[in-house]
């Protein structure tokens, strides 16, 4: 066995019985409170065979008993009869389902046929994308308000399109968020990296698209993704519309680098003036960019339930104890981020708050605290807009509050998407 460190990853080469080298990458933990862990797949999770394969037994991950006991006590009270099934799903990564989000900046017609031939279906209703935009049309321009001097500039270099005849104008197809899902825990291959070409698709937990749908980005909007890394939701935003500006903010240097690399792999070069990467502290971002944005997404750092259950690494059970202490401090950070976002959005604009935890203290209680302390904001109901149309694919918990403080997707057998909480707040003045 041969080991070496490659860009922060441990690369293990192992000589197998078939006399060929097998390669596996093991990622170091980026952040114990990363907003997208478990929703967009890590590179380790995307190291899959070259063909889609059904779930099969894998090496058993070690469950952190301290975390599991805490979850049992808390979630049995908060979720009631939904918790036993959710518990079984969270403890069995082999049953987790995966979504395949297509990249509209590439040619994906053949990929769609392959997915459909393998039993994948569309998550969202089909949108007609057969008509091409005029080649001389242009992306929506920023609003007439002056461009803030402090607005971050691009810190990545998008790749050229993988189309054989790329052009500097807008994409050949209008915006269309296309995600394909499979009823079984089928793992589609990770998109290969080819120098100078954009990746065709992005693998993710389909529930992570719900905050983007709730945001409702339209052409010409100025959008802020306040906690953007690793970048899956920013990519989804660009599938739904042509914003005048998409600012992707990430304060952690390591995760910011990860974000930039994600954008480089999926976004064409002509979008470099539209998509920017910022490294500001999200808690004070709103002070420097007050009233600048039409839409703001706060996919907040949280106690990621999927990852935290398997957090007993080299630190053993003590690592779980440390994380539970961190969990108690998270609602304060999340409240600060949400308040900052409401300052950054213009009157009439909306903020979507989301997490990938089932915890009431990090979800409903954060939203309720902000509604009670921030004047000029109002909660918007998402039941008819998202929950009812998508109840075929997702299990939504009843939160027992009128009006509902948001939507909570609880993973269940056959619908293993989530956890995902989302809430939308409008700034009225």
GROMACS .gro file of C-alpha atoms in nm:
model
  429
    1UNK     CA    1   0.000   0.000   0.000
    2UNK     CA    2   0.128   0.344  -0.095
    3UNK     CA    3   0.007   0.671   0.062
    4UNK     CA    4   0.076   1.031  -0.019
    5UNK     CA    5  -0.086   1.367   0.044
    6UNK     CA    6  -0.227   1.549  -0.259
    7UNK     CA    7  -0.371   1.899  -0.204
    8UNK     CA    8  -0.494   1.817   0.144
    9UNK     CA    9  -0.627   1.476   0.044
   10UNK     CA   10  -0.483   1.139   0.138
   11UNK     CA   11  -0.435   0.936  -0.177
   12UNK     CA   12  -0.415   0.563  -0.111
   13UNK     CA   13  -0.292   0.328  -0.383
   14UNK     CA   14  -0.346  -0.038  -0.310
   15UNK     CA   15  -0.223  -0.340  -0.506
   16UNK     CA   16  -0.525  -0.569  -0.548
   17UNK     CA   17  -0.544  -0.941  -0.607
   18UNK     CA   18  -0.611  -0.873  -0.974
   19UNK     CA   19  -0.263  -0.712  -0.991
   20UNK     CA   20  -0.392  -0.363  -1.067
   21UNK     CA   21  -0.367  -0.046  -0.865
   22UNK     CA   22  -0.680   0.070  -0.695
   23UNK     CA   23  -0.705   0.434  -0.593
   24UNK     CA   24  -0.915   0.588  -0.318
   25UNK     CA   25  -0.922   0.945  -0.191
   26UNK     CA   26  -0.994   1.025   0.169
   27UNK     CA   27  -1.086   1.385   0.246
   28UNK     CA   28  -0.993   1.555   0.566
   29UNK     CA   29  -1.286   1.714   0.746
   30UNK     CA   30  -1.323   2.071   0.618
   31UNK     CA   31  -1.544   2.219   0.882
   32UNK     CA   32  -1.762   2.066   1.148
   33UNK     CA   33  -2.030   2.319   1.073
   34UNK     CA   34  -2.013   2.336   0.693
   35UNK     CA   35  -2.348   2.437   0.545
   36UNK     CA   36  -2.360   2.193   0.256
   37UNK     CA   37  -2.206   1.878   0.403
   38UNK     CA   38  -2.437   1.589   0.327
   39UNK     CA   39  -2.645   1.788   0.078
   40UNK     CA   40  -2.394   1.831  -0.200
   41UNK     CA   41  -2.177   1.521  -0.213
   42UNK     CA   42  -1.815   1.526  -0.107
   43UNK     CA   43  -1.552   1.405  -0.349
   44UNK     CA   44  -1.514   1.090  -0.142
   45UNK     CA   45  -1.883   1.013  -0.182
   46UNK     CA   46  -1.859   1.077  -0.554
   47UNK     CA   47  -1.577   0.825  -0.604
   48UNK     CA   48  -1.798   0.564  -0.771
   49UNK     CA   49  -1.771   0.302  -1.044
   50UNK     CA   50  -1.789   0.404  -1.409
   51UNK     CA   51  -2.142   0.265  -1.431
   52UNK     CA   52  -2.444   0.339  -1.217
   53UNK     CA   53  -2.488   0.059  -0.966
   54UNK     CA   54  -2.746  -0.022  -0.701
   55UNK     CA   55  -2.671   0.004  -0.333
   56UNK     CA   56  -2.447  -0.270  -0.197
   57UNK     CA   57  -2.292  -0.345   0.141
   58UNK     CA   58  -2.001  -0.117   0.223
   59UNK     CA   59  -1.747  -0.099   0.500
   60UNK     CA   60  -1.942  -0.009   0.810
   61UNK     CA   61  -1.887   0.346   0.927
   62UNK     CA   62  -1.851   0.393   1.298
   63UNK     CA   63  -2.152   0.562   1.457
   64UNK     CA   64  -2.086   0.814   1.731
   65UNK     CA   65  -2.296   0.687   2.022
   66UNK     CA   66  -2.289   1.021   2.203
   67UNK     CA   67  -2.441   1.194   1.901
   68UNK     CA   68  -2.693   0.916   1.837
   69UNK     CA   69  -2.814   0.917   2.199
   70UNK     CA   70  -2.856   1.294   2.180
   71UNK     CA   71  -3.050   1.267   1.853
   72UNK     CA   72  -3.273   0.994   1.996
   73UNK     CA   73  -3.364   1.206   2.295
   74UNK     CA   74  -3.421   1.526   2.098
   75UNK     CA   75  -3.579   1.403   1.775
   76UNK     CA   76  -3.812   1.148   1.930
   77UNK     CA   77  -3.978   1.446   2.098
   78UNK     CA   78  -3.960   1.689   1.805
   79UNK     CA   79  -4.048   1.450   1.520
   80UNK     CA   80  -4.257   1.188   1.697
   81UNK     CA   81  -4.344   0.891   1.470
   82UNK     CA   82  -4.124   1.020   1.186
   83UNK     CA   83  -3.802   0.973   1.385
   84UNK     CA   84  -3.765   0.591   1.386
   85UNK     CA   85  -3.772   0.575   1.006
   86UNK     CA   86  -3.554   0.886   0.971
   87UNK     CA   87  -3.310   0.731   1.218
   88UNK     CA   88  -3.288   0.412   1.014
   89UNK     CA   89  -3.215   0.610   0.696
   90UNK     CA   90  -2.951   0.831   0.855
   91UNK     CA   91  -2.772   0.528   0.996
   92UNK     CA   92  -2.762   0.352   0.658
   93UNK     CA   93  -2.566   0.553   0.397
   94UNK     CA   94  -2.613   0.264   0.154
   95UNK     CA   95  -2.982   0.353   0.115
   96UNK     CA   96  -2.928   0.722   0.043
   97UNK     CA   97  -3.056   0.846  -0.293
   98UNK     CA   98  -2.869   1.088  -0.518
   99UNK     CA   99  -2.983   1.355  -0.764
  100UNK     CA  100  -2.813   1.443  -1.092
  101UNK     CA  101  -2.842   1.817  -1.171
  102UNK     CA  102  -2.763   1.893  -1.535
  103UNK     CA  103  -2.545   2.186  -1.637
  104UNK     CA  104  -2.729   2.396  -1.895
  105UNK     CA  105  -2.402   2.549  -2.012
  106UNK     CA  106  -2.310   2.217  -2.174
  107UNK     CA  107  -2.469   1.983  -2.429
  108UNK     CA  108  -2.673   1.739  -2.218
  109UNK     CA  109  -2.918   1.583  -2.466
  110UNK     CA  110  -2.733   1.249  -2.480
  111UNK     CA  111  -2.691   1.248  -2.102
  112UNK     CA  112  -3.066   1.292  -2.050
  113UNK     CA  113  -3.136   0.994  -2.274
  114UNK     CA  114  -2.885   0.782  -2.083
  115UNK     CA  115  -3.036   0.878  -1.748
  116UNK     CA  116  -3.388   0.806  -1.864
  117UNK     CA  117  -3.275   0.474  -2.007
  118UNK     CA  118  -3.137   0.378  -1.665
  119UNK     CA  119  -3.460   0.455  -1.484
  120UNK     CA  120  -3.397   0.816  -1.377
  121UNK     CA  121  -3.690   1.059  -1.392
  122UNK     CA  122  -3.724   1.436  -1.365
  123UNK     CA  123  -3.764   1.582  -1.019
  124UNK     CA  124  -3.940   1.891  -1.154
  125UNK     CA  125  -4.203   1.928  -1.427
  126UNK     CA  126  -4.053   1.941  -1.776
  127UNK     CA  127  -3.968   2.288  -1.904
  128UNK     CA  128  -3.954   2.339  -2.279
  129UNK     CA  129  -3.600   2.439  -2.368
  130UNK     CA  130  -3.609   2.370  -2.738
  131UNK     CA  131  -3.598   2.732  -2.849
  132UNK     CA  132  -3.259   2.899  -2.849
  133UNK     CA  133  -3.188   3.253  -2.740
  134UNK     CA  134  -3.078   3.491  -3.015
  135UNK     CA  135  -2.701   3.497  -3.046
  136UNK     CA  136  -2.695   3.875  -3.028
  137UNK     CA  137  -2.898   3.890  -2.707
  138UNK     CA  138  -2.724   3.969  -2.382
  139UNK     CA  139  -2.753   3.884  -2.017
  140UNK     CA  140  -2.963   4.116  -1.803
  141UNK     CA  141  -2.760   4.411  -1.681
  142UNK     CA  142  -2.733   4.525  -1.320
  143UNK     CA  143  -2.989   4.773  -1.193
  144UNK     CA  144  -2.932   5.145  -1.240
  145UNK     CA  145  -2.803   5.183  -0.886
  146UNK     CA  146  -2.425   5.235  -0.875
  147UNK     CA  147  -2.210   4.927  -0.836
  148UNK     CA  148  -2.089   4.926  -0.475
  149UNK     CA  149  -1.719   4.999  -0.448
  150UNK     CA  150  -1.677   4.714  -0.203
  151UNK     CA  151  -1.844   4.459  -0.429
  152UNK     CA  152  -1.607   4.161  -0.464
  153UNK     CA  153  -1.441   4.085  -0.794
  154UNK     CA  154  -1.413   3.738  -0.947
  155UNK     CA  155  -1.149   3.521  -0.785
  156UNK     CA  156  -1.181   3.229  -1.023
  157UNK     CA  157  -1.128   3.172  -1.394
  158UNK     CA  158  -1.428   2.997  -1.553
  159UNK     CA  159  -1.350   2.736  -1.815
  160UNK     CA  160  -1.463   2.765  -2.176
  161UNK     CA  161  -1.776   2.577  -2.272
  162UNK     CA  162  -1.745   2.213  -2.374
  163UNK     CA  163  -1.951   2.293  -2.684
  164UNK     CA  164  -1.746   2.257  -3.006
  165UNK     CA  165  -1.849   2.608  -3.109
  166UNK     CA  166  -1.862   2.825  -2.796
  167UNK     CA  167  -1.973   3.185  -2.833
  168UNK     CA  168  -1.931   3.482  -2.601
  169UNK     CA  169  -2.303   3.548  -2.566
  170UNK     CA  170  -2.565   3.390  -2.337
  171UNK     CA  171  -2.631   3.016  -2.322
  172UNK     CA  172  -2.797   2.857  -2.625
  173UNK     CA  173  -3.086   2.742  -2.406
  174UNK     CA  174  -3.304   2.942  -2.166
  175UNK     CA  175  -3.274   2.871  -1.794
  176UNK     CA  176  -3.413   2.536  -1.685
  177UNK     CA  177  -3.333   2.360  -1.358
  178UNK     CA  178  -3.313   1.994  -1.457
  179UNK     CA  179  -3.251   1.733  -1.188
  180UNK     CA  180  -3.293   1.360  -1.241
  181UNK     CA  181  -3.360   1.120  -0.954
  182UNK     CA  182  -3.388   0.743  -0.920
  183UNK     CA  183  -3.634   0.556  -0.695
  184UNK     CA  184  -3.349   0.334  -0.572
  185UNK     CA  185  -3.018   0.433  -0.408
  186UNK     CA  186  -2.839   0.427  -0.743
  187UNK     CA  187  -2.506   0.609  -0.757
  188UNK     CA  188  -2.437   0.774  -1.089
  189UNK     CA  189  -2.066   0.812  -1.179
  190UNK     CA  190  -1.884   1.127  -1.075
  191UNK     CA  191  -1.844   1.366  -1.370
  192UNK     CA  192  -1.491   1.332  -1.507
  193UNK     CA  193  -1.258   1.631  -1.516
  194UNK     CA  194  -1.142   1.716  -1.868
  195UNK     CA  195  -0.904   2.003  -1.917
  196UNK     CA  196  -1.073   2.298  -2.087
  197UNK     CA  197  -1.423   2.148  -2.068
  198UNK     CA  198  -1.713   2.212  -1.835
  199UNK     CA  199  -1.867   1.930  -1.635
  200UNK     CA  200  -2.204   1.805  -1.757
  201UNK     CA  201  -2.371   1.748  -1.421
  202UNK     CA  202  -2.348   1.789  -1.044
  203UNK     CA  203  -2.436   1.519  -0.789
  204UNK     CA  204  -2.634   1.626  -0.484
  205UNK     CA  205  -2.910   1.550  -0.237
  206UNK     CA  206  -3.219   1.664  -0.427
  207UNK     CA  207  -3.363   1.833  -0.115
  208UNK     CA  208  -3.085   2.092  -0.140
  209UNK     CA  209  -3.260   2.236  -0.447
  210UNK     CA  210  -3.565   2.340  -0.245
  211UNK     CA  211  -3.406   2.658  -0.099
  212UNK     CA  212  -3.307   2.763  -0.452
  213UNK     CA  213  -3.662   2.707  -0.577
  214UNK     CA  214  -3.798   2.904  -0.281
  215UNK     CA  215  -3.561   3.192  -0.362
  216UNK     CA  216  -3.737   3.239  -0.696
  217UNK     CA  217  -3.450   3.409  -0.879
  218UNK     CA  218  -3.553   3.596  -1.194
  219UNK     CA  219  -3.355   3.733  -1.486
  220UNK     CA  220  -3.179   4.055  -1.386
  221UNK     CA  221  -3.186   3.990  -1.011
  222UNK     CA  222  -2.889   4.075  -0.792
  223UNK     CA  223  -2.837   3.766  -0.578
  224UNK     CA  224  -2.623   3.694  -0.271
  225UNK     CA  225  -2.532   3.341  -0.162
  226UNK     CA  226  -2.410   3.430   0.186
  227UNK     CA  227  -2.260   3.092   0.288
  228UNK     CA  228  -2.184   2.958  -0.056
  229UNK     CA  229  -1.925   2.677  -0.035
  230UNK     CA  230  -1.902   2.423  -0.180
  231UNK     CA  231  -2.112   2.591  -0.449
  232UNK     CA  232  -2.391   2.352  -0.544
  233UNK     CA  233  -2.670   2.597  -0.468
  234UNK     CA  234  -2.491   2.875  -0.660
  235UNK     CA  235  -2.477   2.642  -0.960
  236UNK     CA  236  -2.847   2.565  -0.916
  237UNK     CA  237  -2.929   2.937  -0.908
  238UNK     CA  238  -2.756   2.978  -1.244
  239UNK     CA  239  -2.968   2.695  -1.385
  240UNK     CA  240  -3.291   2.873  -1.290
  241UNK     CA  241  -3.229   3.223  -1.425
  242UNK     CA  242  -2.982   3.476  -1.567
  243UNK     CA  243  -2.907   3.702  -1.268
  244UNK     CA  244  -2.740   4.036  -1.324
  245UNK     CA  245  -2.509   3.952  -1.034
  246UNK     CA  246  -2.445   3.643  -0.824
  247UNK     CA  247  -2.214   3.708  -0.530
  248UNK     CA  248  -2.088   3.387  -0.370
  249UNK     CA  249  -1.957   3.460  -0.022
  250UNK     CA  250  -1.748   3.221   0.188
  251UNK     CA  251  -1.532   3.336   0.476
  252UNK     CA  252  -1.335   3.014   0.536
  253UNK     CA  253  -1.023   3.013   0.310
  254UNK     CA  254  -1.023   2.638   0.247
  255UNK     CA  255  -1.391   2.627   0.162
  256UNK     CA  256  -1.360   2.943  -0.047
  257UNK     CA  257  -1.096   2.768  -0.257
  258UNK     CA  258  -1.327   2.468  -0.292
  259UNK     CA  259  -1.606   2.704  -0.402
  260UNK     CA  260  -1.388   2.870  -0.667
  261UNK     CA  261  -1.287   2.533  -0.810
  262UNK     CA  262  -1.651   2.425  -0.829
  263UNK     CA  263  -1.745   2.739  -1.019
  264UNK     CA  264  -1.452   2.696  -1.257
  265UNK     CA  265  -1.568   2.345  -1.339
  266UNK     CA  266  -1.926   2.437  -1.430
  267UNK     CA  267  -1.947   2.803  -1.539
  268UNK     CA  268  -1.839   2.935  -1.883
  269UNK     CA  269  -1.591   3.216  -1.920
  270UNK     CA  270  -1.842   3.475  -2.038
  271UNK     CA  271  -2.011   3.465  -1.695
  272UNK     CA  272  -1.697   3.588  -1.515
  273UNK     CA  273  -1.838   3.942  -1.493
  274UNK     CA  274  -2.165   3.813  -1.343
  275UNK     CA  275  -2.045   3.565  -1.080
  276UNK     CA  276  -1.813   3.692  -0.807
  277UNK     CA  277  -1.654   3.532  -0.502
  278UNK     CA  278  -1.633   3.723  -0.173
  279UNK     CA  279  -1.463   3.637   0.158
  280UNK     CA  280  -1.647   3.863   0.402
  281UNK     CA  281  -1.768   3.765   0.747
  282UNK     CA  282  -2.132   3.681   0.682
  283UNK     CA  283  -2.240   3.824   1.017
  284UNK     CA  284  -2.144   4.178   0.909
  285UNK     CA  285  -2.191   4.144   0.534
  286UNK     CA  286  -2.524   4.326   0.549
  287UNK     CA  287  -2.363   4.635   0.700
  288UNK     CA  288  -2.127   4.683   0.406
  289UNK     CA  289  -2.382   4.589   0.136
  290UNK     CA  290  -2.707   4.720   0.289
  291UNK     CA  291  -3.006   4.704   0.056
  292UNK     CA  292  -2.794   4.588  -0.239
  293UNK     CA  293  -2.956   4.256  -0.331
  294UNK     CA  294  -3.294   4.141  -0.460
  295UNK     CA  295  -3.259   3.786  -0.328
  296UNK     CA  296  -3.034   3.643  -0.054
  297UNK     CA  297  -2.976   3.278   0.031
  298UNK     CA  298  -2.851   3.187   0.381
  299UNK     CA  299  -2.760   2.819   0.372
  300UNK     CA  300  -2.632   2.846   0.724
  301UNK     CA  301  -2.358   2.648   0.900
  302UNK     CA  302  -2.539   2.383   1.103
  303UNK     CA  303  -2.501   2.055   1.291
  304UNK     CA  304  -2.517   1.838   0.981
  305UNK     CA  305  -2.712   1.536   1.098
  306UNK     CA  306  -2.587   1.297   0.831
  307UNK     CA  307  -2.221   1.368   0.891
  308UNK     CA  308  -2.229   1.419   1.266
  309UNK     CA  309  -2.370   1.071   1.329
  310UNK     CA  310  -2.042   0.930   1.198
  311UNK     CA  311  -1.812   1.178   1.372
  312UNK     CA  312  -1.633   0.939   1.606
  313UNK     CA  313  -1.300   0.945   1.424
  314UNK     CA  314  -0.958   0.957   1.583
  315UNK     CA  315  -1.104   1.158   1.869
  316UNK     CA  316  -1.346   0.879   1.958
  317UNK     CA  317  -1.661   0.961   2.151
  318UNK     CA  318  -1.496   1.276   2.286
  319UNK     CA  319  -1.526   1.425   1.937
  320UNK     CA  320  -1.902   1.387   1.965
  321UNK     CA  321  -1.901   1.567   2.301
  322UNK     CA  322  -1.712   1.858   2.143
  323UNK     CA  323  -1.957   1.879   1.857
  324UNK     CA  324  -2.255   1.886   2.088
  325UNK     CA  325  -2.099   2.185   2.264
  326UNK     CA  326  -2.061   2.353   1.926
  327UNK     CA  327  -2.422   2.268   1.844
  328UNK     CA  328  -2.542   2.465   2.143
  329UNK     CA  329  -2.363   2.776   2.009
  330UNK     CA  330  -2.486   2.749   1.650
  331UNK     CA  331  -2.827   2.920   1.686
  332UNK     CA  332  -2.653   3.245   1.786
  333UNK     CA  333  -2.439   3.238   1.472
  334UNK     CA  334  -2.735   3.142   1.254
  335UNK     CA  335  -2.946   3.426   1.391
  336UNK     CA  336  -2.665   3.674   1.321
  337UNK     CA  337  -2.632   3.549   0.963
  338UNK     CA  338  -3.006   3.572   0.898
  339UNK     CA  339  -3.023   3.926   1.037
  340UNK     CA  340  -2.725   4.026   0.822
  341UNK     CA  341  -2.899   3.885   0.515
  342UNK     CA  342  -3.214   4.084   0.588
  343UNK     CA  343  -2.999   4.397   0.601
  344UNK     CA  344  -2.832   4.311   0.269
  345UNK     CA  345  -3.161   4.263   0.084
  346UNK     CA  346  -3.355   4.561  -0.054
  347UNK     CA  347  -3.709   4.646   0.060
  348UNK     CA  348  -3.940   4.415  -0.131
  349UNK     CA  349  -3.669   4.151  -0.165
  350UNK     CA  350  -3.665   3.809  -0.001
  351UNK     CA  351  -3.426   3.600   0.208
  352UNK     CA  352  -3.433   3.221   0.220
  353UNK     CA  353  -3.285   3.058   0.531
  354UNK     CA  354  -3.193   2.690   0.515
  355UNK     CA  355  -3.004   2.420   0.707
  356UNK     CA  356  -2.940   2.047   0.668
  357UNK     CA  357  -3.038   1.954   1.023
  358UNK     CA  358  -3.366   1.843   1.183
  359UNK     CA  359  -3.297   2.048   1.496
  360UNK     CA  360  -3.578   2.283   1.597
  361UNK     CA  361  -3.337   2.515   1.780
  362UNK     CA  362  -3.142   2.571   1.457
  363UNK     CA  363  -3.450   2.595   1.237
  364UNK     CA  364  -3.787   2.721   1.357
  365UNK     CA  365  -3.651   2.888   1.669
  366UNK     CA  366  -3.394   3.090   1.470
  367UNK     CA  367  -3.663   3.210   1.230
  368UNK     CA  368  -3.899   3.293   1.515
  369UNK     CA  369  -3.629   3.489   1.699
  370UNK     CA  370  -3.555   3.700   1.391
  371UNK     CA  371  -3.923   3.765   1.320
  372UNK     CA  372  -3.970   3.884   1.679
  373UNK     CA  373  -3.670   4.118   1.681
  374UNK     CA  374  -3.642   4.255   1.325
  375UNK     CA  375  -3.897   4.519   1.221
  376UNK     CA  376  -4.013   4.544   0.862
  377UNK     CA  377  -4.002   4.172   0.778
  378UNK     CA  378  -4.273   3.914   0.719
  379UNK     CA  379  -4.281   3.536   0.689
  380UNK     CA  380  -4.397   3.387   0.357
  381UNK     CA  381  -4.579   3.056   0.333
  382UNK     CA  382  -4.420   2.785   0.115
  383UNK     CA  383  -4.683   2.513   0.157
  384UNK     CA  384  -4.875   2.562  -0.168
  385UNK     CA  385  -4.573   2.676  -0.365
  386UNK     CA  386  -4.338   2.386  -0.283
  387UNK     CA  387  -4.469   2.130  -0.034
  388UNK     CA  388  -4.789   2.033  -0.213
  389UNK     CA  389  -4.644   2.009  -0.567
  390UNK     CA  390  -4.342   1.806  -0.447
  391UNK     CA  391  -4.496   1.582  -0.180
  392UNK     CA  392  -4.461   1.288  -0.419
  393UNK     CA  393  -4.082   1.307  -0.380
  394UNK     CA  394  -4.025   1.452  -0.032
  395UNK     CA  395  -4.159   1.383   0.316
  396UNK     CA  396  -4.248   1.713   0.482
  397UNK     CA  397  -4.292   1.718   0.859
  398UNK     CA  398  -4.583   1.898   1.024
  399UNK     CA  399  -4.416   2.169   1.230
  400UNK     CA  400  -4.717   2.249   1.448
  401UNK     CA  401  -4.702   2.627   1.411
  402UNK     CA  402  -4.953   2.855   1.240
  403UNK     CA  403  -4.847   3.010   1.014
  404UNK     CA  404  -4.575   2.755   0.943
  405UNK     CA  405  -4.225   2.884   1.012
  406UNK     CA  406  -4.092   2.689   0.714
  407UNK     CA  407  -4.068   2.346   0.554
  408UNK     CA  408  -3.877   2.051   0.701
  409UNK     CA  409  -3.783   1.757   0.479
  410UNK     CA  410  -3.738   1.441   0.687
  411UNK     CA  411  -3.561   1.142   0.525
  412UNK     CA  412  -3.779   0.832   0.510
  413UNK     CA  413  -3.750   0.491   0.348
  414UNK     CA  414  -3.796   0.533  -0.028
  415UNK     CA  415  -3.767   0.911   0.006
  416UNK     CA  416  -3.425   0.948   0.167
  417UNK     CA  417  -3.380   1.314   0.075
  418UNK     CA  418  -3.292   1.555   0.352
  419UNK     CA  419  -3.266   1.660   0.625
  420UNK     CA  420  -3.344   2.005   0.488
  421UNK     CA  421  -3.517   2.300   0.650
  422UNK     CA  422  -3.610   2.617   0.461
  423UNK     CA  423  -3.796   2.935   0.539
  424UNK     CA  424  -3.858   3.249   0.333
  425UNK     CA  425  -3.879   3.599   0.478
  426UNK     CA  426  -3.967   3.917   0.287
  427UNK     CA  427  -3.829   4.256   0.379
  428UNK     CA  428  -4.125   4.492   0.357
  429UNK     CA  429  -3.945   4.821   0.429
   0.00000   0.00000   0.00000
